[in-house]
Short mmCIF file of C-alpha atoms in Angstrom, two decimals:
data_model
loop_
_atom_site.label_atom_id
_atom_site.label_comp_id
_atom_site.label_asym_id
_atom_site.label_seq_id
_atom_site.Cartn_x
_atom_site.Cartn_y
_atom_site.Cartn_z
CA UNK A 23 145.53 69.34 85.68
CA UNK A 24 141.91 69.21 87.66
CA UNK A 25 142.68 69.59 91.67
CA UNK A 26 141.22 66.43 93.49
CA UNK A 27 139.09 68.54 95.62
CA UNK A 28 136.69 70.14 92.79
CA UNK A 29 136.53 66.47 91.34
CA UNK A 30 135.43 65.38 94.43
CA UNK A 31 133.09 68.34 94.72
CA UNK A 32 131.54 67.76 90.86
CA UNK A 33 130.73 64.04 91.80
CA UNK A 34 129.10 64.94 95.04
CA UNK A 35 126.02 63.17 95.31
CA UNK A 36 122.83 65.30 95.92
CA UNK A 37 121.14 65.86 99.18
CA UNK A 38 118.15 63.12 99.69
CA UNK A 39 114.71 65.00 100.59
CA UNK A 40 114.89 64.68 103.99
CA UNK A 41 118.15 66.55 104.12
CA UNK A 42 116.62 68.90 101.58
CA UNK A 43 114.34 69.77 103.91
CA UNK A 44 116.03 70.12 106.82
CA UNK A 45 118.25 72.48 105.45
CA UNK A 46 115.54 74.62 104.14
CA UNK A 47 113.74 74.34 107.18
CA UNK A 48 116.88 75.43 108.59
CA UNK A 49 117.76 78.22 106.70
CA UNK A 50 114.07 79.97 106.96
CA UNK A 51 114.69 79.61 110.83
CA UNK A 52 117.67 81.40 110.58
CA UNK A 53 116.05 84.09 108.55
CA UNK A 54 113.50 84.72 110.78
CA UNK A 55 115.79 85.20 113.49
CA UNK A 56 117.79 87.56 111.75
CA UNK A 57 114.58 89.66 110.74
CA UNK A 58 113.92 89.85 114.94
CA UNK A 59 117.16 90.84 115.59
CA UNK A 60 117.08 93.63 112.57
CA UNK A 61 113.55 94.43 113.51
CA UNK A 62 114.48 98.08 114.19
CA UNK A 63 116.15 98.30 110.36
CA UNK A 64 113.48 96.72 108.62
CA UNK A 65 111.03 99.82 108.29
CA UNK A 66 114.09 101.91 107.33
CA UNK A 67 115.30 99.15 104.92
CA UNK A 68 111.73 99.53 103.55
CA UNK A 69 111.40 102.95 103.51
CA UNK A 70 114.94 103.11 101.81
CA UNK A 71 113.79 100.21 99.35
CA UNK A 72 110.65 102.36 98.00
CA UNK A 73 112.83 105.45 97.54
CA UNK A 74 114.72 103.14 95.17
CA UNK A 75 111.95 101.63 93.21
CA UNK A 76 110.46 105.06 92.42
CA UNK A 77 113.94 106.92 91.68
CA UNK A 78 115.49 104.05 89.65
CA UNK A 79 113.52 104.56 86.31
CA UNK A 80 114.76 108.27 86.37
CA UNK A 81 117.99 107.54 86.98
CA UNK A 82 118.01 104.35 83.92
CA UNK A 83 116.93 106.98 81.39
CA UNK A 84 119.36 109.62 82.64
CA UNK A 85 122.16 107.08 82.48
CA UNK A 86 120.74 106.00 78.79
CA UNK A 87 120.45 109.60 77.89
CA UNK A 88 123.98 110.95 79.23
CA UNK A 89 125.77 107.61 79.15
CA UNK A 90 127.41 108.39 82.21
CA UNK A 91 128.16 105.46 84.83
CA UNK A 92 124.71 104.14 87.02
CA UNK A 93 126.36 105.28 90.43
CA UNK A 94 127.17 108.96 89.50
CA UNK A 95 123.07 108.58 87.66
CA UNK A 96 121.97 107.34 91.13
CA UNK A 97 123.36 110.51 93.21
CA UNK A 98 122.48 112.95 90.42
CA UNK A 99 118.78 112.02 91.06
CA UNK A 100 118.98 111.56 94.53
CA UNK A 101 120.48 115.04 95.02
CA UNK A 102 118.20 116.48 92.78
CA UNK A 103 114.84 114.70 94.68
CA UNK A 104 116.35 115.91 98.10
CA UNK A 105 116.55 119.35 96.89
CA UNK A 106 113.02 119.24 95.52
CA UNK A 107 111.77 117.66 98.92
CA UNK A 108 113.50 120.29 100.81
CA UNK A 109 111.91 122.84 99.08
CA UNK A 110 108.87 121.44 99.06
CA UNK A 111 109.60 121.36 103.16
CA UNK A 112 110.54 124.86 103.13
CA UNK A 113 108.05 126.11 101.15
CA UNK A 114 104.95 124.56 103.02
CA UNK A 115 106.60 125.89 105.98
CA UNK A 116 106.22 129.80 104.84
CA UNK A 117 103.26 129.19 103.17
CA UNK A 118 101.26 127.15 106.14
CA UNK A 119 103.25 128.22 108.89
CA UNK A 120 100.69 131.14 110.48
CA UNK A 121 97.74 128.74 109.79
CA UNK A 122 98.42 125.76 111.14
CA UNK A 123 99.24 128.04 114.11
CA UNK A 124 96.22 129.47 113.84
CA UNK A 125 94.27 125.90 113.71
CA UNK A 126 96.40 124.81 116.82
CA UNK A 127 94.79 127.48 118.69
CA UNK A 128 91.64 127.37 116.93
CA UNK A 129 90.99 124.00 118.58
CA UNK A 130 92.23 125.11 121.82
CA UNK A 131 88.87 127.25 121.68
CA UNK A 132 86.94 124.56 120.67
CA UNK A 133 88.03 122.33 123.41
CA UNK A 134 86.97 125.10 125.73
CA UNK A 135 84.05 126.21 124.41
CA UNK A 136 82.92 122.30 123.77
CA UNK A 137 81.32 121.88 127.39
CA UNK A 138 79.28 124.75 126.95
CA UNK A 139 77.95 123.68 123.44
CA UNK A 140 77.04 120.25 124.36
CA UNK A 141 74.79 121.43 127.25
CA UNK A 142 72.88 123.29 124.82
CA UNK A 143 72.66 120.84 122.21
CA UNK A 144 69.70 118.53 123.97
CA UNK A 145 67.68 122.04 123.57
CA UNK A 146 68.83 122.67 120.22
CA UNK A 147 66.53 122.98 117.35
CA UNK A 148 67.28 123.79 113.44
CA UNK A 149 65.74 123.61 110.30
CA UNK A 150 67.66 122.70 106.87
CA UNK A 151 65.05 124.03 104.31
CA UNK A 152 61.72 123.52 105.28
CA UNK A 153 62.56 120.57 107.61
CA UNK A 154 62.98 120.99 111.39
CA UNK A 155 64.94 119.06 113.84
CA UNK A 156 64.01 119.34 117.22
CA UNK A 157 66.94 117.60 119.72
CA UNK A 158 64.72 118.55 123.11
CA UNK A 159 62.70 114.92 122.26
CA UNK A 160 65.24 112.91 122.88
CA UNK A 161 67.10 111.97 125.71
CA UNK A 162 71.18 112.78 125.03
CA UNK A 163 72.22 114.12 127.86
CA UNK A 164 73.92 111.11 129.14
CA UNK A 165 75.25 110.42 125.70
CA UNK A 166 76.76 113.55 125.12
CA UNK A 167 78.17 113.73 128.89
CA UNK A 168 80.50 110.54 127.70
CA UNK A 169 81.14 112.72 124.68
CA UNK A 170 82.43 115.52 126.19
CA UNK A 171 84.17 113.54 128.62
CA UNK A 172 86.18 112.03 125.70
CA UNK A 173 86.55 114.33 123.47
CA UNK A 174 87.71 117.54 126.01
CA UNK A 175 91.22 115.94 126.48
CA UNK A 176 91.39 115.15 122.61
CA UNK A 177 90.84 118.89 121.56
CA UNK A 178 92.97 119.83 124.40
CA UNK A 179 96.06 118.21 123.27
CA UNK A 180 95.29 118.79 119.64
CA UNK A 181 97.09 122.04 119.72
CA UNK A 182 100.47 120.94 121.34
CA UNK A 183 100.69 117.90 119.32
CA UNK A 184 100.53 119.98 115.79
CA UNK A 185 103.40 122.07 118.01
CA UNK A 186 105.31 119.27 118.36
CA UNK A 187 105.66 118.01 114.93
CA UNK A 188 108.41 120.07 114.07
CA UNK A 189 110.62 118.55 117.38
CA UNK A 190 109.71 115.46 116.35
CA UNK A 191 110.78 116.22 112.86
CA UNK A 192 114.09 117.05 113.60
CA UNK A 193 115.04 113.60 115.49
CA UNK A 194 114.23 111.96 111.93
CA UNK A 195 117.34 113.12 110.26
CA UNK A 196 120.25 110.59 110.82
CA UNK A 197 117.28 107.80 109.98
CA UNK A 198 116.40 109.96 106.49
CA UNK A 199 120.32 110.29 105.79
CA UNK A 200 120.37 106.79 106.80
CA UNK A 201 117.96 105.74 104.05
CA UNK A 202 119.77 108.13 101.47
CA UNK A 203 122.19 106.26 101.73
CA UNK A 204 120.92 102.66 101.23
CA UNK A 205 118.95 104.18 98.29
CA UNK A 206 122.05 105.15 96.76
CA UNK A 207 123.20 101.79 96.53
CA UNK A 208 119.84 100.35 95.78
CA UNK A 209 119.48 102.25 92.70
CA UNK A 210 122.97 102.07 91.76
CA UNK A 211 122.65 98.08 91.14
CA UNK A 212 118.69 98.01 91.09
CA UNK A 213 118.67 96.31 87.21
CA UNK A 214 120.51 93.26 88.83
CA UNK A 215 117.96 92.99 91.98
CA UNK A 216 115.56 90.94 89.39
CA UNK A 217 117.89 88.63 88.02
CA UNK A 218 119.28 87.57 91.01
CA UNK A 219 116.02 86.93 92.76
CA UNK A 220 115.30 84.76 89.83
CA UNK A 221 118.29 82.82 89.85
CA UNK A 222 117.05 81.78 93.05
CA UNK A 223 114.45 79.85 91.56
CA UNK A 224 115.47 76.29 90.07
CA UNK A 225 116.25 76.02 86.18
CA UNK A 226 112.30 74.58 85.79
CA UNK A 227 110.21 77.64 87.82
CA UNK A 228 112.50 80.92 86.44
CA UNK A 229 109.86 81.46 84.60
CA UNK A 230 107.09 81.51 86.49
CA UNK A 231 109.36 83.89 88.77
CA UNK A 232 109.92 86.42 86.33
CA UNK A 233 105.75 86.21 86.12
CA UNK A 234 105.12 87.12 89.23
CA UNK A 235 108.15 89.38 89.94
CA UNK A 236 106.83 91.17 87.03
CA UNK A 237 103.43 91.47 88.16
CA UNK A 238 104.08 92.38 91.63
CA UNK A 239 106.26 95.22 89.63
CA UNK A 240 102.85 96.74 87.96
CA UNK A 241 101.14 96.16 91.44
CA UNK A 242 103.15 98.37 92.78
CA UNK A 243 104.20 101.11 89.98
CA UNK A 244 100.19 101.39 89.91
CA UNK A 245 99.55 101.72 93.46
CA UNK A 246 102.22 104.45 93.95
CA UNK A 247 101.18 105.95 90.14
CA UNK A 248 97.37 106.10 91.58
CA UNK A 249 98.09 107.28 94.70
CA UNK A 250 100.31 110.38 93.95
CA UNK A 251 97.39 111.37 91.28
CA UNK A 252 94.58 110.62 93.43
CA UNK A 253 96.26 112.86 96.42
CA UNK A 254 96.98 116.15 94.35
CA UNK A 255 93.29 115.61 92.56
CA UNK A 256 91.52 115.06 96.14
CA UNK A 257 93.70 117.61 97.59
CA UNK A 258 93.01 120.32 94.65
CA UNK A 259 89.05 119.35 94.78
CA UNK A 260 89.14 119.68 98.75
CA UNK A 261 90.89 123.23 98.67
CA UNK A 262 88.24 124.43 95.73
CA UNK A 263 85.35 123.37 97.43
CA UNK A 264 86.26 124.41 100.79
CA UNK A 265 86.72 127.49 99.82
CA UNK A 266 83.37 127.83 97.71
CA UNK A 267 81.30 126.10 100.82
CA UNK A 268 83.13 129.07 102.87
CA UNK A 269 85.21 126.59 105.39
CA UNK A 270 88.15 128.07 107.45
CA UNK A 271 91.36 127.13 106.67
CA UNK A 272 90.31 125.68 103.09
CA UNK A 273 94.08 125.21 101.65
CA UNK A 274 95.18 123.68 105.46
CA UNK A 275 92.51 121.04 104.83
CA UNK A 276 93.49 120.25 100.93
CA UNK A 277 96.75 119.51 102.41
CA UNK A 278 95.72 117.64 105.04
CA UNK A 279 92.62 115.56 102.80
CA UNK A 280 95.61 115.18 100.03
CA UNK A 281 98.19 113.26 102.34
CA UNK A 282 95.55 111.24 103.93
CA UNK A 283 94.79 110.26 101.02
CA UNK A 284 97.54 108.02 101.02
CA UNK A 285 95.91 106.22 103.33
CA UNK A 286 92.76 103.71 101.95
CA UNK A 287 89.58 104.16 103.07
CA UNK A 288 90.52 105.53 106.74
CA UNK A 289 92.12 108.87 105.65
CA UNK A 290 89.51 109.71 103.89
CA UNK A 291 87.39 109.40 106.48
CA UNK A 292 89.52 111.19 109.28
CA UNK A 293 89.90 114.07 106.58
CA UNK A 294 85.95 114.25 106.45
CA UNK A 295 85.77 114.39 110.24
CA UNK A 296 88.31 117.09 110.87
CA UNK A 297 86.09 119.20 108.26
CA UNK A 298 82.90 118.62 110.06
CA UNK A 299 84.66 119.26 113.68
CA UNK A 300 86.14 122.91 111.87
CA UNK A 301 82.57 123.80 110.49
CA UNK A 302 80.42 122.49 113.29
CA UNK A 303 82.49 125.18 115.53
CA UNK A 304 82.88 127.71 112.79
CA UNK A 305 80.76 130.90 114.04
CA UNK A 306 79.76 131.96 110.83
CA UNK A 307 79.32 130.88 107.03
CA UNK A 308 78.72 132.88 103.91
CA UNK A 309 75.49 130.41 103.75
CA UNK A 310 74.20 131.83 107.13
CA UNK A 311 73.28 128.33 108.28
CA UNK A 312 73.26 127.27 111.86
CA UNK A 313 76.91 125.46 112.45
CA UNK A 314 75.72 121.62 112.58
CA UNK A 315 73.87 122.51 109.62
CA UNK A 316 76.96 123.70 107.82
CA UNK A 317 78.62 120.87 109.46
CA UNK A 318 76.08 118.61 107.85
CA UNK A 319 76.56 120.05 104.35
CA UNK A 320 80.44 119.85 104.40
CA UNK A 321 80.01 115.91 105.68
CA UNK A 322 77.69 115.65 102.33
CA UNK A 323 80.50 117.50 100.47
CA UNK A 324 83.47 115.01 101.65
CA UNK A 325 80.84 111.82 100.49
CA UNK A 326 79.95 112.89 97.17
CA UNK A 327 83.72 113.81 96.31
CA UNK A 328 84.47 109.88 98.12
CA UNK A 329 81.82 108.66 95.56
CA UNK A 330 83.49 110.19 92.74
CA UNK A 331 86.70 108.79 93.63
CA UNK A 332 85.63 105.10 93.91
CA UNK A 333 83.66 105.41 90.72
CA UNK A 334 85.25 107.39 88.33
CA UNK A 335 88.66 107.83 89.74
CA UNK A 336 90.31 104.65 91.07
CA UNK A 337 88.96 102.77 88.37
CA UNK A 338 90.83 104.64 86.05
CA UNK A 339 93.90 105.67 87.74
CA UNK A 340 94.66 102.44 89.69
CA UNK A 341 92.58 100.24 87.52
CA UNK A 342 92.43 96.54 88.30
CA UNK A 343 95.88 96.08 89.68
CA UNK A 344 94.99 96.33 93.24
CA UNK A 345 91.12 94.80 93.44
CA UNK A 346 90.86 93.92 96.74
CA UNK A 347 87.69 93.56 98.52
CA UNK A 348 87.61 96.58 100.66
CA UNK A 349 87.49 94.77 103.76
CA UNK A 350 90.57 92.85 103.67
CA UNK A 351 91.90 96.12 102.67
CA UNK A 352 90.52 97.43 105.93
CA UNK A 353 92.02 94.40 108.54
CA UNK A 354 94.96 94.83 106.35
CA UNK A 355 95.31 98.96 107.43
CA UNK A 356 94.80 97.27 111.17
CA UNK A 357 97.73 94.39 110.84
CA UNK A 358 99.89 96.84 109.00
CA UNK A 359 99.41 99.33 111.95
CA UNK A 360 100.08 97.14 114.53
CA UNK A 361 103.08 95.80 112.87
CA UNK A 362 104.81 98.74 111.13
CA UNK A 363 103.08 101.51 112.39
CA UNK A 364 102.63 104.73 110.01
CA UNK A 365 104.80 102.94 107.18
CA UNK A 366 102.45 99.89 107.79
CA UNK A 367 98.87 101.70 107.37
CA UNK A 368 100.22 103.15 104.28
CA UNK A 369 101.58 100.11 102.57
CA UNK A 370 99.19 97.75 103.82
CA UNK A 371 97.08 97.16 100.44
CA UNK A 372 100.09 96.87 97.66
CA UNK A 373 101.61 93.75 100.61
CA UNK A 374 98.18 92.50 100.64
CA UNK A 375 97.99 92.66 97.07
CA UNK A 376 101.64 91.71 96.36
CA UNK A 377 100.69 88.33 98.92
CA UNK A 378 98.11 87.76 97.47
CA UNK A 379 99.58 87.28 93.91
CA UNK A 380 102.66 84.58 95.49
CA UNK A 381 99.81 82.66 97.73
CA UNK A 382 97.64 82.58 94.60
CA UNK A 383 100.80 80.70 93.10
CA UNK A 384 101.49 78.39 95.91
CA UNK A 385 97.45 77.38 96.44
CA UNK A 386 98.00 77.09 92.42
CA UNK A 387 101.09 74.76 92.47
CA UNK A 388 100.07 73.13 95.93
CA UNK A 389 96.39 71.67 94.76
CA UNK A 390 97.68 70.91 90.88
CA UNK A 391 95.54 72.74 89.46
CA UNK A 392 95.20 71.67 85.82
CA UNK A 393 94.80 75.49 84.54
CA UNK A 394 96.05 78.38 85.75
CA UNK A 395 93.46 80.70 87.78
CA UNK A 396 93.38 83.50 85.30
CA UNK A 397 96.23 85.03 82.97
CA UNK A 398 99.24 85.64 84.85
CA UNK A 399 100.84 88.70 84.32
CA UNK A 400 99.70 89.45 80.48
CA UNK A 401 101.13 93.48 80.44
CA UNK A 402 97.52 95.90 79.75
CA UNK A 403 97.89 97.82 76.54
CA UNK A 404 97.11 101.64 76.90
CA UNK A 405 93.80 102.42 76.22
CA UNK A 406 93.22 103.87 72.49
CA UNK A 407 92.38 106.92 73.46
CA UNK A 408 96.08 107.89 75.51
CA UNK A 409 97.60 106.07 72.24
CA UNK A 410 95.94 108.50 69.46
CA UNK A 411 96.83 111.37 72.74
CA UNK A 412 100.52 110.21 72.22
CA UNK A 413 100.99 110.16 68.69
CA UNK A 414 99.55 113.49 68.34
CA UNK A 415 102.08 114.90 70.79
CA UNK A 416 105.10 113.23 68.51
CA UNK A 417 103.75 114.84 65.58
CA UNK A 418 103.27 118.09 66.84
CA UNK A 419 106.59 117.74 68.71
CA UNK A 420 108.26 116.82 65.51
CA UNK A 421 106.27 119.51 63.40
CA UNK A 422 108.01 121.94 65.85
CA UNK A 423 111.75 120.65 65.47
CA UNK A 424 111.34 120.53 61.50
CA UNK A 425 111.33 123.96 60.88
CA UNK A 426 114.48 124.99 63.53
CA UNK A 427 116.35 121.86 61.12
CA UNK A 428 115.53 123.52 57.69
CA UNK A 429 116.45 127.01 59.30
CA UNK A 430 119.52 125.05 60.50
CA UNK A 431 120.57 123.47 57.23
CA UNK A 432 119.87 126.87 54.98
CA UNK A 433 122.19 129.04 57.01
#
């Protein structure tokens, strides 16, 4: 026998629009409050959320593979990726420790010997080649007055604040374990994340969710694919050619050009400058030219490995995904700054990308357009040329295991 109150709830009559959408209106009201009030969770939340999305398809094959349960999967890899990253830590430590000590003070010299310099420098002439520059023609010593003026307290401070990353370092570890921890439970139930988002959607538009959920997916896998190969390539090519052009502290600034390269457009360009500042104040070169000369060559050094990068390697590695026009990517660096700070700049283009794709969708469904603005999320087959790569490694991978079978099966 039915109870009176779920027959009474089954014949309910639905909500008419205007109650519709008050109680949306409503609910997103109460959201955004909620968001204000967790304001100080949200970049951790984040944070945590990425750890997640890159750890979960490690720990779905290692469940497939072992068949053990997805929570014991989930710590498995997370234990294994904080041992790696604290090894990593350690590691870097040993390896850079004396040098970026030695940089700290190295620009504690420059900052001192900077007045000096620029006093000179309206005197200054040089020749690259057969071509002379002579400085004493023009008028900079106003300009460079300001200069010195603002860059003195820069290169002052530059030492203590490479000093104080380690303090600062150490006030980060109840937020890290703090984000272990969400990431754990993230990962343990990430397969049911998608489904349940596109529940959310009524019976008529699940489908167009599981579109776009699907290509925001690839947005991101390829931005955080790209990125991780573009840093160790940039950050390998730095070292090399540092260390040919005769730069101090070559492997210091691979490092440092590799992790800004997680950064579009800017770190690139604040790895370039710290270059030129080291060589323009670098006594002497293997090249025996005068130090803005050598400056001037290492500047030409950091654009033609920048050119390379936006026309051979980002093409490839992040392909299409992403194409934004560089500068929305650039206000978007700004906004995400200003907002979220580090975690901001570096995430700024895959939200602008990811917003883009759902506003596309809304401008789509809010104008009626009769056709849809381009294919949707159509998945991009591998090119032919990783395919014929892949089924050569099978077959020599098999080639290998048939002979340790027959040995097997004869003894």
């Amino acid at each position: 026998m039915s109870d009176p109150l779920d027959r009474e709830l089954i014949e309910s009559p639905p909500w008419q629009p205007g109650t519709r959408l008050m109680a949306g209106v409503l609910i997103i009201v109460l959201l955004v409050f909620l968001l204000y009030l967790l304001r100080s969770l949200i970049v951790t939340v984040l944070l945590a959320f990425i750890v997640a999305y890159i750890l979960y398809p490690l720990a779905a094959w290692f469940t497939h593979r072992t068949r053990i349960p997805r929570g014991l999967s989930a710590f498995i890899i997370l234990l294994v990726f904080l041992l790696i990253l604290l090894g990593m830590t350690t590691w870097l430590g040993f390896a850079f420790s004396d040098r970026v000590v030695s940089l700290a003070g190295y620009l504690s010299d420059i900052a001192k010997q900077l007045p000096g310099m620029i006093e000179q420098l309206p005197d200054l002439r040089f020749g690259i080649g057969s071509f002379m520059v002579d400085l004493s023609q023009s008028n900079l010593t106003a300009l460079l007055s300001d200069i010195v003026g603002s860059l003195s307290p820069l290169l002052a401070e530059a030492g203590s604040v490479i000093r104080s990353i380690a303090l600062a370092a150490a006030s980060t570890v109840s937020t890290s374990a703090l984000i272990l921890v969400i990431s754990y439970y993230l990962i343990a139930d990430f397969d049911k994340l998608s489904p349940a988002l596109i529940r959310l959607a009524p019976p008529a538009y699940r489908e167009d969710m599981r579109c776009l959920l699907g290509e925001a997916d690839r947005i991101w896998r390829a931005f955080f694919r790209g990125q991780l190969v573009l840093g160790v390539v940039i950050g390998v090519s730095v070292a090399i050619l540092m260390i040919a052009a005769g730069l101090d502290f070559p492997l210091v600034m691979g490092v440092i050009a590799g992790i800004l390269e997680l950064v579009p457009m800017v770190g690139p360009f604040v790895s370039a400058v710290i270059a030129a500042v080291l060589a323009l104040f670098q006594p002497t070169n293997i090249w025996g030219l005068t130090p803005l000369a050598f400056s001037i060559v290492i500047i030409a050094i950091f654009i033609v490995i920048q050119q390379i990068e936006n026309t051979v390697l980002v093409p490839r590695v992040i392909g299409e995904n992403l194409n934004l026009p560089p500068l929305l990517v650039f206000l978007a660096i700004l906004a995400g700054g200003i907002i979220g700070g580090l975690v901001g700049v570096l995430l700024a283009a895959p939200i602008l990308a990811t917003s883009r794709l759902f506003l596309g969708y809304i401008y789509y469904k809010v104008v009626d357009l009769e056709e849809r603005p381009g294919p949707v999320l159509e998945p991009r087959l591998p090119s032919r040329r990783l395919a014929r790569f892949r089924q050569r490694l099978v077959a020599w991978w098999q080639q290998r295991r048939t002979p340790k079978r027959t040995e097997e099966s004869d003894t």
